PDB file of C-alpha atoms in Angstrom:
ATOM      1  CA  MET A   4     -39.058  -6.271  -2.337  1.00 88.00           C
ATOM      2  CA  HIS A   5     -38.038  -8.543   0.428  1.00 89.00           C
ATOM      3  CA  ALA A   6     -39.871  -8.156   3.902  1.00 88.00           C
ATOM      4  CA  HIS A   7     -36.555  -7.707   5.488  1.00 90.00           C
ATOM      5  CA  ASP A   8     -36.077  -4.576   3.489  1.00 94.00           C
ATOM      6  CA  ILE A   9     -39.239  -3.085   4.337  1.00 96.00           C
ATOM      7  CA  GLU A  10     -38.006  -1.093   7.604  1.00 96.00           C
ATOM      8  CA  LYS A  11     -35.441   0.442   5.337  1.00 96.00           C
ATOM      9  CA  SER A  12     -37.708   1.497   2.829  1.00 96.00           C
ATOM     10  CA  LEU A  13     -40.253   2.839   5.454  1.00 97.00           C
ATOM     11  CA  ARG A  14     -37.492   5.023   6.723  1.00 96.00           C
ATOM     12  CA  SER A  15     -36.535   6.277   3.193  1.00 96.00           C
ATOM     13  CA  PHE A  16     -40.266   7.028   2.609  1.00 96.00           C
ATOM     14  CA  VAL A  17     -40.566   9.036   5.681  1.00 96.00           C
ATOM     15  CA  LYS A  18     -37.638  11.003   4.572  1.00 95.00           C
ATOM     16  CA  LEU A  19     -38.903  11.366   0.799  1.00 94.00           C
ATOM     17  CA  LYS A  20     -42.006  12.937   2.499  1.00 94.00           C
ATOM     18  CA  ASN A  21     -39.622  15.677   4.175  1.00 93.00           C
ATOM     19  CA  ARG A  22     -40.620  14.184   7.564  1.00 92.00           C
ATOM     20  CA  SER A  23     -38.504  13.107  10.358  1.00 91.00           C
ATOM     21  CA  LEU A  24     -39.286  10.675  13.151  1.00 90.00           C
ATOM     22  CA  ARG A  25     -39.085  13.213  15.835  1.00 88.00           C
ATOM     23  CA  GLU A  26     -41.938  15.269  14.483  1.00 90.00           C
ATOM     24  CA  LEU A  27     -44.397  12.679  13.563  1.00 94.00           C
ATOM     25  CA  THR A  28     -47.906  12.896  14.944  1.00 95.00           C
ATOM     26  CA  ALA A  29     -50.489  10.056  15.126  1.00 96.00           C
ATOM     27  CA  VAL A  30     -51.941  11.138  12.039  1.00 96.00           C
ATOM     28  CA  ASP A  31     -48.669  11.224  10.185  1.00 96.00           C
ATOM     29  CA  VAL A  32     -47.921   7.586  11.452  1.00 97.00           C
ATOM     30  CA  LEU A  33     -51.409   6.473  10.091  1.00 97.00           C
ATOM     31  CA  ASP A  34     -51.120   8.232   6.681  1.00 97.00           C
ATOM     32  CA  LEU A  35     -47.396   7.506   6.158  1.00 97.00           C
ATOM     33  CA  ALA A  36     -47.708   3.605   7.234  1.00 97.00           C
ATOM     34  CA  THR A  37     -50.791   3.018   5.273  1.00 98.00           C
ATOM     35  CA  GLU A  38     -49.267   5.026   2.096  1.00 98.00           C
ATOM     36  CA  HIS A  39     -46.074   3.006   2.219  1.00 98.00           C
ATOM     37  CA  TRP A  40     -48.072  -0.197   2.441  1.00 98.00           C
ATOM     38  CA  LEU A  41     -50.105   0.697  -0.482  1.00 97.00           C
ATOM     39  CA  SER A  42     -47.052   1.575  -2.625  1.00 97.00           C
ATOM     40  CA  THR A  43     -44.880  -1.287  -1.907  1.00 96.00           C
ATOM     41  CA  ASP A  44     -45.378  -5.267  -2.691  1.00 94.00           C
ATOM     42  CA  VAL A  45     -43.372  -7.977  -0.777  1.00 94.00           C
ATOM     43  CA  GLU A  46     -42.185 -11.203  -2.397  1.00 93.00           C
ATOM     44  CA  GLY A  47     -42.906 -14.687  -0.941  1.00 90.00           C
ATOM     45  CA  VAL A  48     -45.805 -13.508   1.366  1.00 91.00           C
ATOM     46  CA  ARG A  49     -49.014 -15.795   1.496  1.00 88.00           C
ATOM     47  CA  PRO A  50     -51.315 -14.806  -1.251  1.00 85.00           C
ATOM     48  CA  GLU A  51     -54.093 -14.507   1.390  1.00 85.00           C
ATOM     49  CA  ARG A  52     -53.661 -12.264   4.486  1.00 87.00           C
ATOM     50  CA  GLY A  53     -49.939 -12.436   3.869  1.00 90.00           C
ATOM     51  CA  ASP A  54     -49.303  -8.754   3.982  1.00 95.00           C
ATOM     52  CA  GLY A  55     -51.606  -6.419   6.012  1.00 95.00           C
ATOM     53  CA  LEU A  56     -51.544  -3.696   8.598  1.00 96.00           C
ATOM     54  CA  VAL A  57     -52.640  -3.955  12.035  1.00 95.00           C
ATOM     55  CA  ALA A  58     -53.059  -0.920  14.184  1.00 95.00           C
ATOM     56  CA  TYR A  59     -53.236  -0.593  18.099  1.00 93.00           C
ATOM     57  CA  PHE A  60     -53.455   1.606  21.022  1.00 91.00           C
ATOM     58  CA  GLU A  61     -51.578   0.251  24.083  1.00 88.00           C
ATOM     59  CA  VAL A  62     -50.317   1.265  27.526  1.00 86.00           C
ATOM     60  CA  LEU A  63     -46.667   0.231  27.243  1.00 82.00           C
ATOM     61  CA  ASN A  64     -43.338   0.650  29.075  1.00 79.00           C
ATOM     62  CA  ARG A  65     -40.428   0.383  26.525  1.00 71.00           C
ATOM     63  CA  GLY A  66     -37.974   1.506  29.036  1.00 74.00           C
ATOM     64  CA  ARG A  67     -39.058   5.196  29.195  1.00 69.00           C
ATOM     65  CA  GLY A  68     -41.925   4.982  31.621  1.00 79.00           C
ATOM     66  CA  THR A  69     -45.426   4.377  30.916  1.00 84.00           C
ATOM     67  CA  LEU A  70     -46.530   5.558  27.564  1.00 89.00           C
ATOM     68  CA  PHE A  71     -49.572   5.577  25.669  1.00 90.00           C
ATOM     69  CA  GLU A  72     -48.562   4.193  22.274  1.00 91.00           C
ATOM     70  CA  PHE A  73     -50.293   4.348  18.915  1.00 94.00           C
ATOM     71  CA  GLY A  74     -48.809   2.035  16.259  1.00 95.00           C
ATOM     72  CA  VAL A  75     -49.232   0.739  12.853  1.00 96.00           C
ATOM     73  CA  ASN A  76     -47.683  -2.680  12.363  1.00 96.00           C
ATOM     74  CA  ARG A  77     -47.203  -4.179   8.769  1.00 97.00           C
ATOM     75  CA  ILE A  78     -47.299  -8.059   9.169  1.00 95.00           C
ATOM     76  CA  MET A  79     -45.842 -10.144   6.463  1.00 95.00           C
ATOM     77  CA  THR A  80     -46.252 -13.821   6.685  1.00 93.00           C
ATOM     78  CA  PHE A  81     -44.269 -16.060   4.477  1.00 89.00           C
ATOM     79  CA  ALA A  82     -45.922 -18.689   2.280  1.00 79.00           C
ATOM     80  CA  ARG A  83     -44.982 -22.248   2.921  1.00 75.00           C
ATOM     81  CA  SER A  84     -43.702 -24.262   0.217  1.00 66.00           C
ATOM     82  CA  ASP A  85     -44.532 -27.668   1.544  1.00 63.00           C
ATOM     83  CA  ASP A  86     -47.765 -29.145   2.586  1.00 66.00           C
ATOM     84  CA  ASP A  87     -46.961 -29.557   6.234  1.00 70.00           C
ATOM     85  CA  TYR A  88     -49.272 -27.882   8.802  1.00 74.00           C
ATOM     86  CA  ILE A  89     -47.658 -25.965  11.351  1.00 79.00           C
ATOM     87  CA  PRO A  90     -49.747 -23.719  13.692  1.00 84.00           C
ATOM     88  CA  TRP A  91     -47.560 -20.674  13.526  1.00 87.00           C
ATOM     89  CA  LEU A  92     -45.824 -19.506  10.476  1.00 88.00           C
ATOM     90  CA  PRO A  93     -42.914 -17.336  10.325  1.00 90.00           C
ATOM     91  CA  ALA A  94     -43.428 -13.570   9.729  1.00 93.00           C
ATOM     92  CA  VAL A  95     -41.920 -10.289   9.899  1.00 96.00           C
ATOM     93  CA  LYS A  96     -43.536  -7.101  11.831  1.00 96.00           C
ATOM     94  CA  VAL A  97     -42.392  -3.571  11.084  1.00 97.00           C
ATOM     95  CA  ARG A  98     -43.793  -1.145  13.598  1.00 96.00           C
ATOM     96  CA  MET A  99     -44.022   2.498  13.017  1.00 97.00           C
ATOM     97  CA  SER A 100     -45.434   4.139  16.158  1.00 95.00           C
ATOM     98  CA  VAL A 101     -45.746   7.308  18.307  1.00 95.00           C
ATOM     99  CA  ALA A 102     -45.965   7.439  21.953  1.00 92.00           C
ATOM    100  CA  PHE A 103     -47.483   9.863  24.412  1.00 92.00           C
ATOM    101  CA  LYS A 104     -47.146  10.278  28.150  1.00 89.00           C
ATOM    102  CA  ALA A 105     -50.001   8.473  29.706  1.00 83.00           C
ATOM    103  CA  ASN A 106     -52.236  10.485  32.043  1.00 82.00           C
ATOM    104  CA  LEU A 107     -55.414   9.992  33.564  1.00 81.00           C
ATOM    105  CA  VAL A 108     -57.369  10.904  30.558  1.00 82.00           C
ATOM    106  CA  VAL A 109     -55.891   7.738  28.845  1.00 79.00           C
ATOM    107  CA  PHE A 110     -57.030   5.508  31.859  1.00 75.00           C
ATOM    108  CA  GLN A 111     -60.497   7.099  31.717  1.00 75.00           C
ATOM    109  CA  LEU A 112     -60.768   5.617  28.197  1.00 75.00           C
ATOM    110  CA  GLY A 113     -61.416   2.168  29.732  1.00 64.00           C
ATOM    111  CA  PRO A 114     -59.511  -0.832  28.201  1.00 62.00           C
ATOM    112  CA  VAL A 115     -57.177   0.943  25.890  1.00 56.00           C
ATOM    113  CA  ALA A 116     -55.522  -2.087  24.244  1.00 56.00           C
ATOM    114  CA  CYS A 117     -57.521  -2.163  21.077  1.00 64.00           C
ATOM    115  CA  ASN A 118     -56.608  -3.075  17.387  1.00 82.00           C
ATOM    116  CA  PHE A 119     -57.863  -2.513  13.812  1.00 93.00           C
ATOM    117  CA  MET A 120     -56.650  -4.800  10.884  1.00 93.00           C
ATOM    118  CA  CYS A 121     -56.597  -4.435   7.031  1.00 95.00           C
ATOM    119  CA  TRP A 122     -55.481  -7.316   4.823  1.00 94.00           C
ATOM    120  CA  ASN A 123     -56.990  -5.889   1.602  1.00 95.00           C
ATOM    121  CA  LYS A 124     -55.331  -2.895  -0.010  1.00 96.00           C
ATOM    122  CA  LYS A 125     -58.680  -2.031  -1.445  1.00 96.00           C
ATOM    123  CA  SER A 126     -60.140  -1.458   2.017  1.00 96.00           C
ATOM    124  CA  ALA A 127     -57.298   0.824   3.105  1.00 97.00           C
ATOM    125  CA  GLN A 128     -59.507   3.941   3.293  1.00 97.00           C
ATOM    126  CA  ASP A 129     -62.064   2.239   5.405  1.00 97.00           C
ATOM    127  CA  PHE A 130     -59.271   1.154   7.787  1.00 96.00           C
ATOM    128  CA  LYS A 131     -58.045   4.795   8.195  1.00 97.00           C
ATOM    129  CA  GLU A 132     -61.524   6.021   8.644  1.00 97.00           C
ATOM    130  CA  GLU A 133     -62.294   3.355  11.386  1.00 95.00           C
ATOM    131  CA  ILE A 134     -59.180   4.300  13.290  1.00 95.00           C
ATOM    132  CA  MET A 135     -59.643   8.060  12.847  1.00 95.00           C
ATOM    133  CA  ALA A 136     -63.266   7.695  14.153  1.00 94.00           C
ATOM    134  CA  SER A 137     -62.142   5.734  17.367  1.00 91.00           C
ATOM    135  CA  ALA A 138     -61.964   7.609  20.719  1.00 88.00           C
ATOM    136  CA  PRO A 139     -58.234   7.003  21.449  1.00 90.00           C
ATOM    137  CA  PHE A 140     -57.261   8.167  18.105  1.00 94.00           C
ATOM    138  CA  ARG A 141     -59.338  11.432  18.539  1.00 92.00           C
ATOM    139  CA  LEU A 142     -57.703  11.861  21.765  1.00 89.00           C
ATOM    140  CA  VAL A 143     -54.034  11.618  20.666  1.00 91.00           C
ATOM    141  CA  ALA A 144     -54.590  13.425  17.331  1.00 92.00           C
ATOM    142  CA  ALA A 145     -54.237  16.749  19.192  1.00 87.00           C
ATOM    143  CA  TRP A 146     -51.388  15.632  21.341  1.00 91.00           C
ATOM    144  CA  SER A 147     -47.703  16.263  21.198  1.00 90.00           C
ATOM    145  CA  PRO A 148     -45.753  13.097  21.034  1.00 91.00           C
ATOM    146  CA  HIS A 149     -43.207  11.868  23.477  1.00 90.00           C
ATOM    147  CA  SER A 150     -41.292   9.842  21.128  1.00 91.00           C
ATOM    148  CA  ALA A 151     -41.685   7.876  17.779  1.00 93.00           C
ATOM    149  CA  GLY A 152     -39.885   4.961  16.033  1.00 93.00           C
ATOM    150  CA  VAL A 153     -39.665   2.474  13.481  1.00 96.00           C
ATOM    151  CA  ALA A 154     -38.451  -1.101  14.098  1.00 95.00           C
ATOM    152  CA  SER A 155     -38.949  -4.496  12.537  1.00 96.00           C
ATOM    153  CA  GLU A 156     -38.684  -7.979  14.126  1.00 95.00           C
ATOM    154  CA  GLU A 157     -39.267 -11.567  13.292  1.00 94.00           C
ATOM    155  CA  CYS A 158     -42.333 -13.185  14.805  1.00 92.00           C
ATOM    156  CA  THR A 159     -44.967 -15.746  14.077  1.00 91.00           C
ATOM    157  CA  ALA A 160     -48.553 -15.509  12.702  1.00 90.00           C
ATOM    158  CA  PRO A 161     -51.472 -18.053  12.913  1.00 89.00           C
ATOM    159  CA  TRP A 162     -51.801 -20.396   9.823  1.00 84.00           C
ATOM    160  CA  GLY A 163     -55.392 -19.458   9.413  1.00 81.00           C
ATOM    161  CA  ASP A 164     -57.325 -16.574  10.647  1.00 82.00           C
ATOM    162  CA  PRO A 165     -55.152 -13.775  11.946  1.00 83.00           C
ATOM    163  CA  ASN A 166     -57.532 -13.175  14.787  1.00 80.00           C
ATOM    164  CA  HIS A 167     -56.430 -16.209  16.523  1.00 80.00           C
ATOM    165  CA  PRO A 168     -58.995 -18.032  18.745  1.00 78.00           C
ATOM    166  CA  THR A 169     -56.930 -17.954  22.031  1.00 77.00           C
ATOM    167  CA  ARG A 170     -54.216 -15.315  21.317  1.00 76.00           C
ATOM    168  CA  ALA A 171     -56.520 -12.896  19.269  1.00 74.00           C
ATOM    169  CA  MET A 172     -54.419 -10.238  17.591  1.00 80.00           C
ATOM    170  CA  SER A 173     -51.980 -10.016  20.614  1.00 81.00           C
ATOM    171  CA  TRP A 174     -49.305 -11.737  18.527  1.00 79.00           C
ATOM    172  CA  ALA A 175     -49.422  -8.737  15.959  1.00 83.00           C
ATOM    173  CA  ILE A 176     -49.410  -5.732  18.165  1.00 82.00           C
ATOM    174  CA  ALA A 177     -47.002  -3.845  20.243  1.00 67.00           C
TER     175      ALA A 177
END
């Protein structure tokens, strides 16, 4: 499958599971995004850290007011055919997220922008367990979502370690 087909495939996967975006919860987003990642392969990605998941919690404003968003982004970084070094490689990010109205409880969590990443499909269960054990996830797991969505966009990813020395994982979230 091509990276640009993943968004459509993810939307079809949600329908196949008899779910609609409007009814998704944080648990659904984590389960569906991870299960879809495990069941699909992408052509042309880097052999190492070229296809992975980055989950995040962040306070955002996507034009609907201040929301607390939980999302799982699938990051697909393309392999380079030449040996020229470029610091940032072309990539595609497919976001599956659910947002909640931000309230005082969210701000009492302290710094809410956090992320979790998984680049090895064999570690998917550990990835999910780490997220489910986090304070932000335990908080939103019981909340009714304000909105949910799936979107894809082209982006860039660092040549080496995804946890960039100066930008950290900011390039891969939200």
